[in-house]
Every structure is written in C-alpha cells, then in structure tokens.
Amino acid sequence: FQSVRLNLRDNLEKLNQYRGISLLPVRGDVDSFTRNRVLIDRNYFMGLATLAKDLHVASAIGYLEEMYMGLSGEILYRPFDQNWAVGIETALAFKRDPYSFSALAPNGDHILSGFLNGYYEVPNTGTTIKASAGRFLAGDVGGTVGISNQFKNGVILSASLSASNYADRDVYGGKTNVYTGIQLSLPLGSLSFMPEGSRMVTTATPLGRDTAQRLDNPTNLYERTESLSYRHITRHWSQFSPDRNRQP
C-alpha cells in the first residue's frame, strides 16, 4: 500500500508560540514534516489472515504513517454472533527524519509500543465503544476510551479521550495528562470519479504533542472486519437480499 501527501499550505510553524521545542519529539516536530511539500505518507507491505473461526491476524512493514516507519502486528478475536471483540496490537516504530528527502530516512529513535483493545457494540445501533490500555510512543503508559457511531449513510462520527502517566504542555501553557479529540469521516464512493471506499476524514485534536500518542495503525482489523460482522449484515440486509422486506 502506498499513499503520497501534498501539503499546499500550513501555519504549523506557529506551534512554537504555544509550546517549547521538544528534545526527543514524538509528534512535537509535526511542523518540520510539513517542510516536505510532497511526502510519502505510507509505503508498506501488509499481510492479512484468518487463523481460525473469528480469529484474525495482520502484520505490516515499511513506512507505516507520516512520522514513523517499522514493523507492526495485530491479532483480533471477534465472534460473529456476539457484540464484543478483543485484540492486541504492537509495533516496533522508528521515527522518520523530517529533514531527509520525503522523510524517508530514520532519525535513530525507536520504541516498542503495544495495546490491549476491547470493543463493545451497542445492540441495534451503529455505535461502538472502545477501550485500550498499553504503552504509547514516548514510553509512557496509559489508555484511551472512545465512542463512534456509523450512520446508515456511511458517515462516521467519533470521539476519544486518552490519558498518560506523563504530562505535556496544554494550549493554555500549563501541564496536562489528558487529551481529547473528535473525528468526522464522510464516504465519497458515490462520486463517479472517486475509487470505491474513498473517504474524507476531518480530525480535531491537539497537535504537536509528545505524550499519549499512538501509532496510526495501518492494519486496524476491527475496521477491516466490520463489513463481515453480524451487525453490518443485519443493518444493511436490503443490500444482500433480493427480498428487501425479509429480515435475517
């Protein structure tokens, strides 16, 4: 899988007005990455497999996201007839050097990160509650709780809260161990000139933080198995059955 990012314009250099310069940045040097007008965002090889009934695994190696390269792995147990799932994800992540060509070279920093994930689907809805606990990219430990809702038109609205045992500067100049964020994902597959499955994603979350930061997981087995889940099939049964009035 490969993706390229084109940065038309930004004002991220102003981040230094609100926080100090990080000596060992995790995402505190996000403004440096924007200096590459064209950046290879992701470029990795990925493998997916189902080891047994409801048990899925995935691994990826390469440039996993904008700021990190390395190796990641994930395992997910998602019973078809249940509204819960559990999984483990881990990654050996190497920080990319923003001053190298297209940030392709590592800068020497690396970290082993991992999380235990739990999911709960609210019955008869498109709502999912997720909780995670583990080790973040700065070596700090903590967890994340989140809630998301997928509407029948494909729009996904989600919110999350992360807490860490390390503190970082907040937007008011103080210190905080807690971060929040929201995200809106809009499907674009109905547009004739867009590939099927395309989405426009808008995220509002604190920028340039070094604590409570996770790798942007390229495998994400829970999302990849959603279209095969009992919930998805029952909510979209009319798309599978010629008799649209008949329920499974």
Coordinates of C-alpha atoms in Angstrom, one line a residue:
F1 CA 0.0 0.0 0.0
Q2 CA 1.3 3.5 -0.8
S3 CA 0.0 7.0 -0.3
V4 CA 1.5 10.4 -1.0
R5 CA 0.7 13.6 0.8
L6 CA 0.7 17.0 -0.8
N7 CA 0.9 20.0 1.6
L8 CA -0.4 23.1 -0.2
R9 CA -0.2 25.5 2.7
D10 CA 0.1 25.4 6.5
N11 CA 0.9 27.7 9.5
L12 CA 2.3 25.0 11.8
E13 CA 5.4 26.9 12.5
K14 CA 3.3 28.9 14.9
L15 CA 3.1 25.9 17.2
N16 CA 6.3 27.0 18.9
Q17 CA 4.5 30.1 20.2
Y18 CA 2.4 27.8 22.4
R19 CA 4.8 25.1 23.4
G20 CA 8.5 24.7 23.8
I21 CA 10.8 22.8 21.5
S22 CA 10.9 19.0 22.2
L23 CA 14.3 17.5 22.7
L24 CA 13.0 14.0 21.9
P25 CA 9.9 14.7 19.9
V26 CA 7.2 12.1 19.3
R27 CA 4.8 14.4 17.4
G28 CA 6.2 17.7 18.7
D29 CA 8.0 18.2 15.4
V30 CA 5.0 17.9 13.2
D31 CA 5.8 21.4 11.7
S32 CA 9.1 20.0 10.5
F33 CA 7.4 17.3 8.5
T34 CA 5.3 19.9 6.6
R35 CA 8.6 21.3 5.1
N36 CA 8.4 18.4 2.7
R37 CA 5.9 19.8 0.2
V38 CA 5.4 16.3 -1.1
L39 CA 5.8 13.4 1.4
I40 CA 5.5 9.7 1.0
D41 CA 2.9 9.3 3.7
R42 CA 2.7 5.5 3.7
N43 CA 4.5 2.8 1.8
Y44 CA 4.3 -0.7 3.3
F45 CA 3.6 -4.3 2.7
M46 CA 0.8 -5.9 4.6
G47 CA -0.4 -9.4 5.2
L48 CA -3.9 -10.5 6.5
A49 CA -5.0 -14.0 7.5
T50 CA -7.8 -15.8 9.4
L51 CA -6.2 -18.4 11.7
A52 CA -9.4 -19.9 12.9
K53 CA -13.1 -19.1 13.2
D54 CA -13.4 -15.4 14.2
L55 CA -9.6 -15.1 14.8
H56 CA -7.8 -12.7 12.5
V57 CA -4.2 -11.5 12.3
A58 CA -2.4 -8.9 10.3
S59 CA 1.2 -7.5 10.0
A60 CA 2.8 -4.6 8.1
I61 CA 6.3 -3.5 7.4
G62 CA 7.5 -0.3 5.8
Y63 CA 6.6 3.4 6.2
L64 CA 3.6 2.9 8.4
E65 CA 2.5 6.5 8.8
E66 CA 3.6 10.1 8.3
M67 CA 6.1 10.2 11.2
Y68 CA 7.0 6.5 11.8
M69 CA 8.4 3.5 9.9
G70 CA 8.9 0.0 11.2
L71 CA 7.0 -3.3 11.8
S72 CA 3.5 -3.7 13.3
G73 CA 1.3 -6.7 14.1
E74 CA -2.2 -7.2 15.3
I75 CA -4.5 -10.0 16.4
L76 CA -8.3 -9.7 16.8
Y77 CA -10.9 -12.1 18.2
R78 CA -14.3 -11.0 17.0
P79 CA -17.1 -13.6 17.5
F80 CA -19.6 -13.3 14.7
D81 CA -22.7 -13.7 16.8
Q82 CA -21.5 -11.5 19.7
N83 CA -21.4 -7.8 20.2
W84 CA -17.9 -7.6 21.6
A85 CA -14.3 -8.2 20.5
V86 CA -10.8 -8.2 22.0
G87 CA -7.4 -7.7 20.3
I88 CA -3.8 -6.9 20.8
E89 CA -1.6 -4.6 18.6
T90 CA 2.1 -4.0 18.8
A91 CA 4.7 -2.1 16.8
L92 CA 8.4 -1.6 16.6
A93 CA 8.4 2.0 15.4
F94 CA 11.3 4.0 14.1
K95 CA 11.0 7.8 14.0
R96 CA 11.3 9.2 10.5
D97 CA 13.8 12.1 9.9
P98 CA 11.8 15.1 8.6
Y99 CA 14.9 16.7 7.2
S100 CA 15.7 13.8 4.9
F101 CA 14.2 13.6 1.4
S102 CA 10.5 12.9 1.8
A103 CA 11.3 11.9 5.4
L104 CA 12.4 8.5 4.1
A105 CA 15.4 8.1 6.5
P106 CA 15.2 7.1 10.2
N107 CA 16.5 9.6 12.8
G108 CA 17.8 6.9 15.2
D109 CA 14.9 7.0 17.7
H110 CA 12.8 3.8 18.1
I111 CA 10.2 2.5 20.5
L112 CA 8.3 -0.7 21.1
S113 CA 4.6 0.2 21.6
G114 CA 1.6 -2.1 22.2
F115 CA -2.0 -2.0 23.3
L116 CA -4.7 -4.4 24.5
N117 CA -8.0 -3.3 22.9
G118 CA -11.6 -4.1 23.8
Y119 CA -14.7 -3.3 21.7
Y120 CA -18.4 -3.3 22.6
E121 CA -21.2 -2.8 20.0
V122 CA -24.4 -1.2 21.4
P123 CA -27.2 -3.5 20.3
N124 CA -29.4 -2.4 17.4
T125 CA -27.3 0.7 16.7
G126 CA -24.2 1.6 14.8
T127 CA -22.4 2.7 18.0
T128 CA -19.2 1.1 19.2
I129 CA -17.4 1.7 22.5
K130 CA -13.7 1.1 22.5
A131 CA -11.2 0.9 25.4
S132 CA -7.4 0.4 25.2
A133 CA -4.5 0.2 27.6
G134 CA -0.8 -0.1 26.9
R135 CA 2.4 1.7 26.0
F136 CA 2.5 4.9 24.0
L137 CA 5.2 6.1 21.6
A138 CA 7.1 8.1 24.3
G139 CA 7.4 5.1 26.5
D140 CA 4.6 6.4 28.7
V141 CA 1.7 4.1 29.7
G142 CA -2.0 4.8 29.9
G143 CA -5.2 4.2 28.0
T144 CA -7.8 5.5 25.6
V145 CA -11.6 5.3 25.7
G146 CA -13.6 6.2 22.6
I147 CA -17.1 6.1 21.1
S148 CA -18.1 6.1 17.5
N149 CA -21.3 5.9 15.6
Q150 CA -21.7 4.9 12.0
F151 CA -24.9 6.1 10.4
K152 CA -26.7 4.2 7.7
N153 CA -25.5 6.6 5.0
G154 CA -21.9 5.6 5.9
V155 CA -21.0 8.8 7.9
I156 CA -18.9 8.0 11.0
L157 CA -18.7 10.4 14.0
S158 CA -16.3 9.5 16.8
A159 CA -14.8 11.0 19.9
S160 CA -11.9 9.8 22.2
L161 CA -10.1 10.6 25.4
S162 CA -6.5 9.5 26.2
A163 CA -4.7 9.6 29.5
S164 CA -1.0 9.1 30.2
N165 CA 1.3 8.9 33.2
Y166 CA 3.5 11.6 31.5
A167 CA 2.4 15.2 31.3
D168 CA 2.8 17.6 28.4
R169 CA 2.1 21.2 27.8
D170 CA -1.5 22.2 27.0
V171 CA -2.9 25.0 24.9
Y172 CA -3.1 27.3 28.0
G173 CA 0.6 26.9 28.9
G174 CA 0.0 24.5 31.8
K175 CA 0.5 20.8 32.0
T176 CA -2.0 18.0 31.3
N177 CA -2.1 14.2 31.2
V178 CA -5.4 14.0 29.3
Y179 CA -6.2 14.7 25.6
T180 CA -9.4 14.6 23.7
G181 CA -10.3 14.5 20.0
I182 CA -13.2 14.2 17.6
Q183 CA -13.3 12.9 14.0
L184 CA -15.8 13.0 11.2
S185 CA -15.5 10.6 8.3
L186 CA -17.6 11.1 5.1
P187 CA -17.9 8.4 2.4
L188 CA -17.0 9.5 -1.1
G189 CA -17.6 6.3 -3.0
S190 CA -20.9 7.6 -4.5
L191 CA -18.9 10.1 -6.6
S192 CA -18.2 8.6 -10.0
F193 CA -14.6 9.8 -10.2
M194 CA -13.6 8.5 -6.7
P195 CA -12.5 4.9 -6.0
E196 CA -14.9 2.8 -4.1
G197 CA -14.3 3.0 -0.3
S198 CA -12.8 6.6 -0.5
R199 CA -13.4 8.8 2.5
M200 CA -12.8 12.4 3.6
V201 CA -11.7 12.4 7.2
T202 CA -11.6 15.6 9.3
T203 CA -10.0 15.4 12.8
A204 CA -9.9 17.9 15.6
T205 CA -7.2 17.0 18.2
P206 CA -4.3 18.7 19.9
L207 CA -1.3 19.0 17.5
G208 CA 2.4 18.6 18.3
R209 CA 2.1 16.5 21.5
D210 CA 4.6 14.0 22.7
T211 CA 2.6 12.1 25.3
A212 CA -0.4 9.8 24.9
Q213 CA 0.5 9.4 21.2
R214 CA -0.3 6.1 19.4
L215 CA 0.9 4.8 16.0
D216 CA -1.7 5.4 13.3
N217 CA -2.3 1.6 13.0
P218 CA -2.3 0.7 9.3
T219 CA -3.9 -2.7 9.7
N220 CA -6.9 -1.9 12.1
L221 CA -8.5 -5.3 12.0
Y222 CA -11.7 -4.1 13.7
E223 CA -12.5 -1.7 10.8
R224 CA -11.4 -4.2 8.2
T225 CA -13.8 -6.9 9.5
E226 CA -16.7 -4.6 10.1
S227 CA -18.3 -5.3 6.7
L228 CA -18.3 -9.1 7.6
S229 CA -19.8 -8.6 11.0
Y230 CA -23.3 -9.6 12.1
R231 CA -24.2 -6.0 12.9
H232 CA -23.2 -4.8 9.4
I233 CA -25.1 -7.5 7.6
T234 CA -28.3 -7.0 9.6
R235 CA -28.2 -3.2 9.3
H236 CA -27.7 -3.4 5.5
W237 CA -29.7 -6.6 4.8
S238 CA -31.6 -4.9 2.0
Q239 CA -28.3 -4.8 0.0
F240 CA -27.8 -8.5 0.4
S241 CA -31.3 -9.9 0.0
P242 CA -33.5 -9.7 -3.2
D243 CA -36.5 -9.7 -0.8
R244 CA -35.9 -6.3 1.0
N245 CA -38.8 -6.9 3.4
R246 CA -37.3 -10.1 4.7
Q247 CA -35.1 -9.9 7.8
P248 CA -32.3 -12.3 8.6

